[in-house]
């Protein structure tokens, strides 16, 4: 029995042997045998993922998980058109661009964002309050004049810089004994012999001592600033570990940039705001001035040395002792002649629960902005390839300044000075 060889004709008309090739059918996508629940970004519905972060999921059981995302008809009301997506590049919700906002019933620690990013704490937590948040190193505020709160990584300076002069305790006791003996002998001679010679001698001895003490109380702070200006700058490249140095250079913000309280100056390493009031007619006089509210913050920052170009990390945050000498500028001046308060100043007072009564007030604000020229005095620490400047363990002394009649002045912590004309000397970084 003969067998016939199969043949077929091509589309060009040519007849060839063999069977025609079968058209490849499109392969249908295969589905997994186990349905994966759609969580919609909610960590409470993620099962084992929620247990990894100790999140209670008892209130949200997975009794009826859906096999996929919700229908597009339910999302069509909140989803923008394709043209708007093409123009913006991201889905926008509310006033925040580039992300989808979602309200939660309570804080979760840690929290899985709708975008899939796992954060280290609840929404609004961290170094800033719920009114402001950091995004890519910047400060963002939900309100126009919301108050910024910082965490433990930022040092809060609650007191003024203490500048005190010290003398030997032995010298103080000798002076007190000599003065007491002179007064005793002078009083006895005055009563018995009616002579004032001894009392006059004691007075001539004590008057210069009192003059020196008053002189140091008045000029001690200026003497310290003069000592800092005259102190020679060191080169970081040649500084050894544990050496006390003065470094001058350009500052760069660290991981947490600061923002001034009233003027909202961004990317600062040090900010201070002080509200002074007076019950008299003038707030400019020191005897009438009274500090009503004060805010001072400083954080870790980087300093690029002018001498060598080396960059060092200045450890000013996390509760470090810092002595800033930055002259603030007056931004609001309320006098008896000018009592008109701006809306921004009224909001600033309201956020801090301060009343705007019939008072003479002055608001001063100082800051060190990124790119400013700063001088820092501290101790060098080297760890691997990282150079740090940390506060000294003991207060620093200026020593005797005989030409200026100044006793040794002591200051505790990192000394931080900045030029007064920072607006003109800021280097863009």
XYZ file of C-alpha atoms in Angstrom:
429
model
C 0.000 0.000 0.000
C 1.583 3.131 -1.193
C 1.702 6.178 0.960
C 1.275 9.661 -0.425
C 3.751 12.361 0.525
C 1.827 15.405 1.778
C 2.435 18.729 0.097
C 1.072 22.261 0.294
C 1.087 25.434 -1.733
C 2.678 28.666 -0.498
C 1.104 32.088 -0.867
C 3.446 32.758 -3.814
C 1.962 29.816 -5.704
C 4.918 27.441 -5.257
C 4.017 23.877 -4.258
C 6.359 22.335 -1.720
C 6.385 19.015 0.113
C 5.580 18.684 3.734
C 2.810 19.796 5.986
C 2.019 23.531 6.389
C 3.401 25.205 9.510
C 0.827 25.809 12.169
C 0.338 29.383 13.364
C 1.657 29.971 16.869
C -1.139 30.718 19.170
C -0.740 33.575 21.622
C 0.133 32.177 25.009
C -2.342 32.997 27.639
C -0.976 34.319 30.910
C -1.005 31.755 33.644
C -2.409 32.602 37.026
C -0.890 31.452 40.261
C -2.682 28.704 42.002
C -2.815 30.786 45.176
C -4.599 34.112 45.165
C -2.513 36.967 46.576
C -4.575 39.403 48.645
C -4.596 43.016 47.469
C -3.628 45.247 50.393
C -3.823 48.623 48.718
C -0.735 49.729 50.659
C -2.333 49.127 54.068
C 0.160 47.351 56.311
C -2.644 46.036 58.508
C -3.796 43.844 55.598
C -0.316 42.592 54.779
C -0.378 39.593 57.096
C 3.166 38.499 57.920
C 4.589 41.913 56.956
C 2.564 43.545 59.696
C 3.728 40.958 62.233
C 7.347 41.785 61.402
C 6.846 45.316 62.735
C 4.673 44.365 65.740
C 1.510 45.889 64.240
C -1.821 44.653 65.515
C -3.830 43.132 62.668
C -6.622 41.552 64.705
C -9.037 44.364 63.817
C -8.497 43.793 60.107
C -8.741 40.028 59.407
C -8.144 38.739 55.943
C -11.417 36.839 55.866
C -12.300 37.810 52.336
C -9.252 38.915 50.451
C -9.769 40.196 46.980
C -7.958 38.531 44.141
C -6.807 41.763 42.572
C -6.970 45.496 42.665
C -10.319 47.295 42.839
C -12.139 47.922 39.581
C -11.107 50.920 37.544
C -14.640 52.263 37.746
C -14.136 52.930 41.466
C -10.910 54.756 40.830
C -12.067 56.777 37.864
C -13.574 59.465 40.074
C -10.286 60.296 41.830
C -7.836 59.416 39.046
C -6.768 62.289 36.774
C -6.918 62.096 33.034
C -4.111 60.679 30.958
C -3.244 64.117 29.616
C -2.812 65.525 33.079
C -0.625 62.567 34.014
C 1.508 63.158 30.971
C 2.005 66.799 31.922
C 2.586 66.399 35.627
C 4.430 63.090 35.643
C 2.837 61.952 38.915
C -0.500 61.577 40.597
C -1.357 64.630 42.698
C -3.668 64.599 45.677
C -4.553 67.722 47.637
C -1.773 70.284 47.992
C 1.078 67.748 48.086
C 2.526 66.932 44.677
C 4.362 63.775 43.802
C 2.703 61.524 46.381
C -0.692 60.210 47.434
C -1.944 61.331 50.820
C -3.842 59.006 53.130
C -5.389 59.629 56.520
C -4.854 57.030 59.205
C -6.912 56.464 62.310
C -3.894 56.229 64.590
C -0.087 56.341 64.521
C 1.744 53.220 63.476
C 5.353 52.528 64.417
C 6.871 51.832 61.992
C 4.497 52.766 59.155
C 4.257 51.516 55.591
C 3.409 54.426 53.340
C 0.953 54.075 50.480
C 3.913 54.405 48.136
C 5.480 51.280 49.678
C 8.246 53.058 51.609
C 8.751 51.887 55.184
C 9.481 54.793 57.493
C 11.124 54.689 60.925
C 8.157 56.145 62.758
C 4.589 57.365 62.421
C 3.596 60.069 60.023
C 4.674 63.461 61.315
C 7.224 62.021 63.737
C 10.943 62.582 63.779
C 12.835 65.792 64.353
C 9.901 67.897 63.183
C 6.345 68.199 64.381
C 3.236 67.308 62.456
C 3.098 70.858 61.118
C 6.411 70.522 59.281
C 8.242 67.625 57.734
C 11.547 66.964 56.022
C 11.670 65.876 52.417
C 15.041 65.425 50.709
C 16.719 67.499 53.373
C 14.262 70.406 53.205
C 11.739 71.684 55.722
C 8.130 71.648 54.629
C 5.210 73.226 56.430
C 1.547 72.440 56.157
C 0.671 75.928 57.332
C 2.013 79.301 56.316
C 3.485 80.122 59.752
C 3.500 76.774 61.549
C 5.868 76.404 64.506
C 8.798 74.063 63.917
C 9.806 71.602 66.611
C 13.056 69.673 66.544
C 14.035 66.391 68.135
C 17.002 65.319 70.210
C 19.379 65.572 67.251
C 19.151 69.375 67.455
C 20.618 71.163 70.476
C 18.309 73.616 72.218
C 20.195 76.475 73.854
C 18.060 77.686 76.744
C 20.509 80.067 78.379
C 22.810 82.869 77.385
C 26.489 82.135 76.940
C 28.115 82.234 80.366
C 31.361 84.196 80.283
C 33.015 84.234 83.688
C 36.421 85.161 84.972
C 38.220 83.196 87.648
C 41.070 83.894 90.029
C 42.880 81.635 92.426
C 40.968 80.798 95.588
C 44.136 81.356 97.595
C 44.427 84.901 96.245
C 40.780 85.591 97.064
C 41.165 84.363 100.651
C 44.379 86.371 101.164
C 42.661 89.490 99.854
C 39.670 88.997 102.125
C 41.846 88.402 105.221
C 44.009 91.465 104.536
C 40.950 93.645 103.953
C 39.249 92.394 107.146
C 42.385 92.947 109.236
C 42.892 96.413 107.787
C 39.311 97.414 108.525
C 39.558 96.035 112.061
C 42.832 97.839 112.854
C 41.642 101.025 111.174
C 38.432 101.042 113.167
C 40.320 100.490 116.417
C 42.759 103.341 115.670
C 39.929 105.631 114.664
C 38.108 105.042 117.978
C 41.177 105.019 120.246
C 43.580 107.499 118.677
C 41.205 109.398 116.371
C 43.363 108.693 113.352
C 42.002 107.863 109.914
C 45.294 106.851 108.387
C 44.691 103.121 108.522
C 41.203 103.355 107.060
C 42.455 105.540 104.225
C 45.212 103.013 103.490
C 42.689 100.160 103.390
C 40.409 102.186 101.094
C 43.296 102.953 98.741
C 44.028 99.231 98.654
C 40.442 98.091 98.009
C 39.436 100.709 95.429
C 41.773 99.433 92.665
C 40.608 95.879 93.345
C 36.961 96.891 92.934
C 37.799 98.814 89.763
C 39.458 95.738 88.235
C 36.477 93.557 89.112
C 33.972 95.993 87.590
C 36.177 96.407 84.514
C 36.226 92.650 83.916
C 32.470 92.381 84.392
C 31.868 95.038 81.729
C 34.567 94.134 79.202
C 34.951 90.410 79.811
C 32.730 89.381 76.878
C 34.430 91.760 74.459
C 37.806 90.600 75.692
C 36.829 87.009 74.901
C 35.731 87.930 71.362
C 38.996 89.765 70.850
C 40.878 86.686 72.025
C 38.959 84.539 69.517
C 39.703 86.934 66.648
C 43.415 87.029 67.475
C 43.698 83.260 67.904
C 45.574 81.845 64.874
C 43.724 79.628 62.430
C 44.885 76.034 62.255
C 45.146 73.741 59.261
C 42.942 70.710 59.627
C 45.162 68.531 57.483
C 48.020 68.804 59.962
C 45.952 68.863 63.184
C 46.439 65.860 65.441
C 43.794 64.033 67.424
C 42.910 65.861 70.652
C 44.367 69.217 69.584
C 42.439 72.392 70.443
C 42.170 74.439 67.239
C 40.399 77.344 65.628
C 39.107 76.656 62.132
C 37.618 79.240 59.776
C 35.715 78.275 56.654
C 32.407 77.937 54.845
C 29.571 76.028 56.501
C 27.366 73.387 54.890
C 24.194 71.972 56.412
C 24.203 68.497 57.886
C 21.405 65.958 57.816
C 18.938 68.323 59.525
C 18.930 71.902 58.213
C 17.300 74.514 60.428
C 14.928 77.338 59.610
C 14.610 80.698 61.322
C 11.480 81.186 63.378
C 10.057 84.443 62.030
C 11.689 85.221 58.692
C 11.657 81.565 57.581
C 15.250 81.642 56.326
C 15.930 78.078 55.088
C 19.035 75.892 55.345
C 20.628 77.283 58.477
C 22.959 75.612 60.966
C 22.130 77.990 63.829
C 18.971 80.040 64.468
C 17.946 82.290 67.339
C 14.847 84.363 67.977
C 14.328 86.517 71.058
C 11.365 88.689 72.007
C 12.196 91.496 74.425
C 9.637 93.701 76.097
C 9.674 96.708 78.357
C 7.083 98.266 80.603
C 8.742 101.631 80.142
C 8.850 103.819 77.082
C 12.017 102.382 75.589
C 13.147 98.827 75.012
C 16.572 99.821 73.743
C 17.946 100.436 77.220
C 19.337 97.341 78.903
C 17.869 98.237 82.293
C 14.343 98.288 80.829
C 14.763 95.221 78.618
C 13.253 91.907 79.674
C 13.417 88.712 77.667
C 9.889 87.413 77.182
C 10.510 84.511 74.804
C 13.651 82.942 73.378
C 14.373 80.178 70.861
C 17.906 79.027 70.002
C 18.814 75.908 68.038
C 22.010 74.502 66.566
C 22.682 71.222 64.767
C 25.586 69.267 63.321
C 27.126 70.871 60.252
C 30.150 70.665 57.991
C 32.956 73.205 57.840
C 35.297 73.511 54.847
C 38.693 74.743 56.006
C 40.090 77.784 54.207
C 43.666 76.698 54.885
C 43.622 73.184 53.454
C 40.192 72.785 51.854
C 39.484 69.778 54.096
C 35.931 69.382 55.331
C 35.219 68.548 58.972
C 32.045 67.557 60.778
C 31.273 69.939 63.652
C 29.406 68.040 66.377
C 27.103 70.783 67.652
C 23.886 68.748 67.886
C 22.580 66.073 70.252
C 22.815 68.294 73.327
C 26.423 69.398 72.843
C 27.702 72.441 74.711
C 27.883 75.334 72.284
C 28.749 78.996 72.920
C 27.483 80.944 69.879
C 28.489 84.567 69.442
C 26.179 85.685 66.625
C 24.835 89.217 66.638
C 21.075 89.194 65.967
C 19.244 91.754 63.870
C 16.023 93.548 64.799
C 13.134 92.380 62.599
C 10.162 93.848 64.525
C 10.226 97.010 66.648
C 7.031 97.997 68.449
C 7.183 101.380 70.194
C 4.629 103.716 71.713
C 4.633 105.731 68.507
C 4.370 102.694 66.233
C 1.952 100.113 67.628
C 0.705 98.674 64.351
C 1.422 94.939 64.356
C 1.822 93.036 61.118
C -0.323 89.910 60.508
C 2.791 87.711 60.391
C 3.931 89.001 63.784
C 0.474 88.425 65.255
C 0.473 84.846 63.966
C 3.962 84.317 65.405
C 2.752 85.501 68.805
C -0.403 83.368 68.628
C 1.498 80.171 67.833
C 3.533 80.659 71.023
C 0.550 81.705 73.164
C 1.969 85.191 73.642
C -0.395 88.107 74.074
C -0.104 91.260 71.986
C -0.995 93.696 74.775
C -0.131 97.359 75.000
C 3.583 96.709 75.371
C 6.817 97.974 73.916
C 8.402 94.968 72.177
C 11.351 94.172 69.990
C 11.907 90.934 68.080
C 15.513 90.007 67.262
C 16.555 87.175 65.012
C 19.975 85.786 64.190
C 21.098 82.859 62.104
C 24.034 81.240 60.351
C 23.025 80.335 56.842
C 24.604 77.747 54.618
C 27.496 79.331 52.784
C 28.404 81.753 55.593
C 31.935 82.212 56.880
C 32.231 80.838 60.411
C 35.014 80.360 62.951
C 34.830 77.352 65.269
C 37.058 76.610 68.252
C 37.032 73.026 69.514
C 38.942 69.757 69.814
C 39.895 67.714 66.745
C 38.817 64.072 66.668
C 39.801 61.651 63.915
C 37.911 58.448 63.239
C 39.101 56.535 60.180
C 38.897 59.120 57.388
C 36.399 61.392 59.160
C 37.635 64.595 60.815
C 35.387 65.973 63.548
C 35.455 69.039 65.781
C 33.878 68.326 69.175
C 33.366 70.437 72.319
C 36.242 70.387 74.831
C 35.711 68.531 78.077
C 36.862 71.491 80.206
C 36.107 75.210 79.956
C 38.563 77.149 77.819
C 40.526 80.044 79.357
C 41.790 83.147 77.600
C 44.584 83.619 80.141
C 45.671 86.914 81.665
C 45.486 89.889 79.310
C 47.714 92.293 81.209
C 47.683 95.029 78.612
C 43.863 95.167 78.759
C 43.661 94.565 82.532
C 41.530 91.482 81.976
C 41.553 88.428 84.193
C 41.378 84.886 82.720
C 37.961 84.476 81.110
C 36.396 81.025 80.839
C 33.767 79.746 78.410
C 32.391 76.217 78.177
C 31.678 74.379 74.929
C 32.269 74.937 71.237
C 32.923 78.594 70.445
C 31.000 79.606 67.339
C 31.446 83.066 65.807
C 30.119 84.527 62.595
C 30.658 87.773 60.724
C 27.980 90.426 61.092
C 27.589 91.131 57.366
C 26.547 87.633 56.334
C 24.092 88.747 53.679
C 26.940 90.020 51.513
C 29.461 87.266 52.244
C 27.392 84.135 51.684
C 29.107 81.696 49.338
C 26.680 79.655 47.198
C 27.122 75.920 47.898
